[in-house]
mmCIF file of C-alpha atoms in Angstrom:
data_model
loop_
_atom_site.group_PDB
_atom_site.id
_atom_site.type_symbol
_atom_site.label_atom_id
_atom_site.label_comp_id
_atom_site.label_asym_id
_atom_site.label_seq_id
_atom_site.Cartn_x
_atom_site.Cartn_y
_atom_site.Cartn_z
ATOM 1 C CA ALA A 11 56.997 79.522 125.390
ATOM 2 C CA GLN A 12 57.663 79.056 129.285
ATOM 3 C CA SER A 13 57.083 81.578 132.295
ATOM 4 C CA VAL A 14 57.458 81.430 135.950
ATOM 5 C CA THR A 15 55.395 83.514 138.471
ATOM 6 C CA GLN A 16 56.739 83.829 142.137
ATOM 7 C CA LEU A 17 53.418 84.915 144.028
ATOM 8 C CA ASP A 18 55.073 86.788 146.774
ATOM 9 C CA SER A 19 57.676 89.308 146.655
ATOM 10 C CA HIS A 20 58.475 89.340 150.224
ATOM 11 C CA VAL A 21 57.757 86.778 152.959
ATOM 12 C CA SER A 22 58.346 86.983 156.654
ATOM 13 C CA VAL A 23 58.336 84.207 159.196
ATOM 14 C CA SER A 24 59.390 83.742 162.705
ATOM 15 C CA GLU A 25 62.248 81.463 163.531
ATOM 16 C CA GLY A 26 61.040 77.736 164.009
ATOM 17 C CA THR A 27 57.979 78.378 162.020
ATOM 18 C CA PRO A 28 57.258 76.891 158.632
ATOM 19 C CA VAL A 29 58.269 78.466 155.562
ATOM 20 C CA LEU A 30 56.026 78.421 152.123
ATOM 21 C CA LEU A 31 57.257 80.154 149.095
ATOM 22 C CA ARG A 32 54.949 79.844 146.081
ATOM 23 C CA CYS A 33 55.736 79.380 142.531
ATOM 24 C CA ASN A 34 53.753 78.729 139.541
ATOM 25 C CA TYR A 35 54.772 77.788 136.163
ATOM 26 C CA SER A 36 53.478 77.726 132.698
ATOM 27 C CA SER A 37 55.204 75.302 129.959
ATOM 28 C CA SER A 38 54.020 73.728 126.664
ATOM 29 C CA TYR A 39 56.322 70.801 127.305
ATOM 30 C CA SER A 40 57.572 68.783 130.477
ATOM 31 C CA PRO A 41 59.563 71.322 132.444
ATOM 32 C CA SER A 42 62.452 70.981 134.638
ATOM 33 C CA LEU A 43 62.094 73.094 137.693
ATOM 34 C CA PHE A 44 64.616 74.279 140.234
ATOM 35 C CA TRP A 45 64.904 76.386 143.045
ATOM 36 C CA TYR A 46 67.766 78.528 143.801
ATOM 37 C CA VAL A 47 68.830 80.729 146.866
ATOM 38 C CA GLN A 48 71.057 83.944 146.827
ATOM 39 C CA HIS A 49 72.630 85.163 150.026
ATOM 40 C CA PRO A 50 73.448 89.060 149.953
ATOM 41 C CA ASN A 51 76.545 89.808 147.498
ATOM 42 C CA LYS A 52 76.558 86.048 146.516
ATOM 43 C CA GLY A 53 75.952 83.987 143.702
ATOM 44 C CA LEU A 54 72.900 81.544 143.394
ATOM 45 C CA GLN A 55 73.118 78.161 144.785
ATOM 46 C CA LEU A 56 70.954 75.228 143.758
ATOM 47 C CA LEU A 57 68.435 74.120 146.651
ATOM 48 C CA LEU A 58 66.702 71.355 144.711
ATOM 49 C CA LYS A 59 65.654 70.156 141.198
ATOM 50 C CA TYR A 60 62.730 68.284 139.682
ATOM 51 C CA THR A 61 63.292 66.423 136.400
ATOM 52 C CA SER A 62 60.194 64.310 136.115
ATOM 53 C CA ALA A 63 61.168 61.713 138.611
ATOM 54 C CA ALA A 64 59.424 61.785 142.016
ATOM 55 C CA THR A 65 57.096 64.678 142.411
ATOM 56 C CA LEU A 66 58.366 65.380 145.971
ATOM 57 C CA VAL A 67 61.749 66.670 145.758
ATOM 58 C CA LYS A 68 64.102 67.127 148.884
ATOM 59 C CA GLY A 69 66.954 69.530 148.668
ATOM 60 C CA ILE A 70 69.628 70.964 150.887
ATOM 61 C CA ASN A 71 69.278 72.637 154.379
ATOM 62 C CA GLY A 72 65.899 70.851 154.991
ATOM 63 C CA PHE A 73 64.035 72.387 151.943
ATOM 64 C CA GLU A 74 61.670 70.614 149.831
ATOM 65 C CA ALA A 75 59.242 71.290 147.052
ATOM 66 C CA GLU A 76 56.340 69.514 145.508
ATOM 67 C CA PHE A 77 55.469 69.408 141.693
ATOM 68 C CA LYS A 78 51.819 69.550 141.041
ATOM 69 C CA LYS A 79 50.989 69.391 137.345
ATOM 70 C CA SER A 80 47.400 69.984 137.933
ATOM 71 C CA GLU A 81 48.198 73.258 139.753
ATOM 72 C CA THR A 82 51.241 73.960 137.682
ATOM 73 C CA SER A 83 52.988 74.927 140.855
ATOM 74 C CA PHE A 84 56.315 73.914 142.395
ATOM 75 C CA HIS A 85 56.050 75.495 145.943
ATOM 76 C CA LEU A 86 59.081 75.630 148.215
ATOM 77 C CA THR A 87 58.748 74.493 151.837
ATOM 78 C CA LYS A 88 60.625 74.009 155.052
ATOM 79 C CA PRO A 89 59.346 72.884 158.445
ATOM 80 C CA SER A 90 61.147 75.176 160.692
ATOM 81 C CA ALA A 91 62.873 78.215 159.575
ATOM 82 C CA HIS A 92 66.345 79.474 160.885
ATOM 83 C CA MET A 93 68.008 82.829 160.897
ATOM 84 C CA SER A 94 70.593 81.569 158.260
ATOM 85 C CA ASP A 95 67.616 81.039 155.810
ATOM 86 C CA ALA A 96 67.090 84.775 155.168
ATOM 87 C CA ALA A 97 68.008 85.202 151.664
ATOM 88 C CA GLU A 98 66.224 85.705 148.301
ATOM 89 C CA TYR A 99 64.874 82.539 146.635
ATOM 90 C CA PHE A 100 64.422 82.025 142.944
ATOM 91 C CA CYS A 101 62.171 79.567 141.131
ATOM 92 C CA VAL A 102 63.338 78.581 137.616
ATOM 93 C CA VAL A 103 61.859 76.549 134.733
ATOM 94 C CA SER A 104 63.811 74.961 131.682
ATOM 95 C CA VAL A 105 62.079 72.958 128.933
ATOM 96 C CA THR A 106 63.327 69.989 126.763
ATOM 97 C CA GLY A 107 64.079 71.439 123.316
ATOM 98 C CA GLY A 108 64.358 74.863 124.969
ATOM 99 C CA GLY A 109 68.125 74.929 124.165
ATOM 100 C CA ASN A 110 69.852 76.751 127.123
ATOM 101 C CA LYS A 111 67.051 78.899 127.878
ATOM 102 C CA LEU A 112 65.998 79.154 131.488
ATOM 103 C CA THR A 113 63.324 81.242 132.783
ATOM 104 C CA PHE A 114 63.674 82.819 136.138
ATOM 105 C CA GLY A 115 61.057 84.115 138.581
ATOM 106 C CA THR A 116 61.405 87.758 139.893
ATOM 107 C CA GLY A 117 62.646 86.162 143.276
ATOM 108 C CA THR A 118 61.093 86.020 146.897
ATOM 109 C CA GLN A 119 62.777 87.757 149.603
ATOM 110 C CA LEU A 120 62.656 85.680 152.660
ATOM 111 C CA LYS A 121 62.957 87.191 156.227
ATOM 112 C CA VAL A 122 63.305 85.401 159.250
ATOM 113 C CA GLU A 123 62.681 87.149 162.635
ATOM 114 C CA LEU A 124 63.382 86.157 166.116
ATOM 115 C CA ASN B 141 86.891 72.767 142.874
ATOM 116 C CA ALA B 142 86.898 76.272 140.993
ATOM 117 C CA GLY B 143 83.590 75.778 139.239
ATOM 118 C CA VAL B 144 82.576 78.801 137.418
ATOM 119 C CA THR B 145 84.942 81.876 137.861
ATOM 120 C CA GLN B 146 84.189 85.570 136.818
ATOM 121 C CA THR B 147 86.471 88.432 136.630
ATOM 122 C CA PRO B 148 86.566 91.195 137.623
ATOM 123 C CA LYS B 149 84.289 91.152 140.921
ATOM 124 C CA PHE B 150 83.820 94.861 140.684
ATOM 125 C CA GLN B 151 84.326 97.230 138.012
ATOM 126 C CA VAL B 152 83.565 101.152 137.228
ATOM 127 C CA LEU B 153 83.288 102.353 133.680
ATOM 128 C CA LYS B 154 82.611 105.824 132.024
ATOM 129 C CA THR B 155 79.814 106.065 129.655
ATOM 130 C CA GLY B 156 81.097 104.918 126.184
ATOM 131 C CA GLN B 157 83.946 102.764 127.443
ATOM 132 C CA SER B 158 84.433 99.182 126.368
ATOM 133 C CA MET B 159 85.159 96.299 128.413
ATOM 134 C CA THR B 160 85.095 92.300 128.529
ATOM 135 C CA LEU B 161 83.662 90.392 131.437
ATOM 136 C CA GLN B 162 85.542 87.101 131.809
ATOM 137 C CA CYS B 163 84.012 83.813 132.635
ATOM 138 C CA ALA B 164 85.831 80.442 132.724
ATOM 139 C CA GLN B 165 84.498 76.976 133.854
ATOM 140 C CA ASP B 166 86.367 73.670 134.612
ATOM 141 C CA MET B 167 83.633 71.302 134.563
ATOM 142 C CA ASN B 168 83.667 70.514 130.812
ATOM 143 C CA HIS B 169 79.988 71.829 130.474
ATOM 144 C CA GLU B 170 78.793 72.493 127.044
ATOM 145 C CA TYR B 171 76.037 75.011 128.076
ATOM 146 C CA MET B 172 77.007 78.670 129.179
ATOM 147 C CA SER B 173 74.924 81.683 129.822
ATOM 148 C CA TRP B 174 75.265 85.337 130.742
ATOM 149 C CA TYR B 175 72.602 87.042 132.799
ATOM 150 C CA ARG B 176 71.970 90.362 134.330
ATOM 151 C CA GLN B 177 70.276 90.999 137.542
ATOM 152 C CA ASP B 178 68.473 94.079 138.397
ATOM 153 C CA PRO B 179 66.186 94.588 141.386
ATOM 154 C CA GLY B 180 62.792 93.149 141.402
ATOM 155 C CA MET B 181 63.463 91.636 137.982
ATOM 156 C CA GLY B 182 65.136 88.359 138.737
ATOM 157 C CA LEU B 183 67.761 87.226 136.292
ATOM 158 C CA ARG B 184 67.420 88.017 132.523
ATOM 159 C CA LEU B 185 69.495 86.183 130.081
ATOM 160 C CA ILE B 186 71.750 88.146 127.724
ATOM 161 C CA HIS B 187 73.591 85.641 125.725
ATOM 162 C CA TYR B 188 73.995 81.950 125.669
ATOM 163 C CA SER B 189 75.839 79.207 124.223
ATOM 164 C CA VAL B 190 75.342 75.325 123.476
ATOM 165 C CA GLY B 191 78.963 74.683 122.775
ATOM 166 C CA ALA B 192 82.237 75.990 121.466
ATOM 167 C CA GLY B 193 81.483 78.022 118.212
ATOM 168 C CA ILE B 194 77.757 78.397 118.921
ATOM 169 C CA THR B 195 76.226 81.225 120.543
ATOM 170 C CA ASP B 196 72.640 82.805 120.374
ATOM 171 C CA GLN B 197 70.704 85.847 121.797
ATOM 172 C CA GLY B 198 68.627 85.981 124.989
ATOM 173 C CA GLU B 199 66.189 88.122 126.304
ATOM 174 C CA VAL B 200 68.162 91.392 126.484
ATOM 175 C CA PRO B 201 71.287 91.170 124.028
ATOM 176 C CA ASN B 202 71.480 94.572 122.895
ATOM 177 C CA GLY B 203 74.907 96.192 123.612
ATOM 178 C CA TYR B 204 76.612 93.132 124.347
ATOM 179 C CA ASN B 205 78.455 90.633 122.391
ATOM 180 C CA VAL B 206 79.873 87.018 122.999
ATOM 181 C CA SER B 207 81.997 84.440 121.767
ATOM 182 C CA ARG B 208 82.791 80.856 122.394
ATOM 183 C CA SER B 209 85.995 79.645 121.091
ATOM 184 C CA THR B 210 86.796 77.119 123.740
ATOM 185 C CA THR B 211 84.544 75.065 125.932
ATOM 186 C CA GLU B 212 86.064 76.702 128.974
ATOM 187 C CA ASP B 213 85.487 80.353 128.454
ATOM 188 C CA PHE B 214 82.681 82.630 127.405
ATOM 189 C CA PRO B 215 83.494 86.371 127.598
ATOM 190 C CA LEU B 216 80.994 89.063 127.495
ATOM 191 C CA ARG B 217 81.789 92.263 125.946
ATOM 192 C CA LEU B 218 80.207 95.561 126.522
ATOM 193 C CA LEU B 219 80.736 97.533 123.227
ATOM 194 C CA SER B 220 80.152 101.059 124.342
ATOM 195 C CA ALA B 221 78.923 101.195 128.032
ATOM 196 C CA ALA B 222 75.692 103.058 128.919
ATOM 197 C CA PRO B 223 74.389 103.954 132.343
ATOM 198 C CA SER B 224 71.532 101.332 131.837
ATOM 199 C CA GLN B 225 73.903 98.611 131.798
ATOM 200 C CA THR B 226 74.817 99.157 135.418
ATOM 201 C CA SER B 227 73.939 95.841 137.055
ATOM 202 C CA VAL B 228 75.195 92.759 138.432
ATOM 203 C CA TYR B 229 76.240 90.055 135.891
ATOM 204 C CA PHE B 230 76.248 86.391 136.418
ATOM 205 C CA CYS B 231 77.861 83.688 134.094
ATOM 206 C CA ALA B 232 76.543 79.973 134.386
ATOM 207 C CA SER B 233 77.177 76.659 133.004
ATOM 208 C CA ARG B 234 75.597 73.322 132.937
ATOM 209 C CA MET B 235 75.962 69.931 131.554
ATOM 210 C CA GLY B 236 72.661 69.761 129.562
ATOM 211 C CA GLU B 237 68.966 71.058 129.212
ATOM 212 C CA SER B 238 67.566 69.064 132.239
ATOM 213 C CA GLN B 239 70.494 69.783 134.627
ATOM 214 C CA PRO B 240 70.978 72.882 136.852
ATOM 215 C CA GLN B 241 73.160 75.793 136.380
ATOM 216 C CA HIS B 242 76.188 76.353 138.248
ATOM 217 C CA PHE B 243 76.834 80.151 138.917
ATOM 218 C CA GLY B 244 79.783 82.311 139.300
ATOM 219 C CA ASP B 245 79.929 84.773 142.173
ATOM 220 C CA GLY B 246 78.908 87.774 139.876
ATOM 221 C CA THR B 247 80.655 90.935 138.535
ATOM 222 C CA ARG B 248 79.167 94.258 139.800
ATOM 223 C CA LEU B 249 79.421 96.896 137.200
ATOM 224 C CA SER B 250 78.734 100.599 137.539
ATOM 225 C CA ILE B 251 78.515 102.939 134.367
ATOM 226 C CA LEU B 252 78.771 106.491 135.218
#
């Protein structure tokens, strides 16, 4: 079985300050992990993915995430927030042998203030 | 690049009506899925397919049917709409297990 926990349902930052969105996962097998972003009334867009290569993964729009097996975490970070980053972010896990089943976290709403 | 196309974008139904949400992808992906998104619950898997002619149930399959007669198309059928099925529905496709999903723009469905 696999599961994902996004530790914060809402995060608020000031423009220009760092962003940290936290994700812990549980998986019996080696996972693939993804972060998606969803802007209002839009579909989900892939930010980045981890698939057992480098543990520090760089994505689009300046985001990156680090896979830490010992902590079962895959936190999303960005050095400097921009107003356009305001959106909902989802952490997702998929396991080899799991067929086409992905498990989504419940989402973190990021607010960016001036 | 069309990607994953969902139709319609919006729909209002009365309780007991049936309808089909359409999903088509042009990326030759074997894996396709249907999700529903409700506030505070993330995305929940309704049904999925790993190839033409193969479908399986996800986390919340009751009240929905799917079929996969071609690689490109994966329609979702609501048999007898209920207010609890009011939600935003997303179709997604991907190449394989370790690959990311590509999502459509969603169908916003209201059941009165």
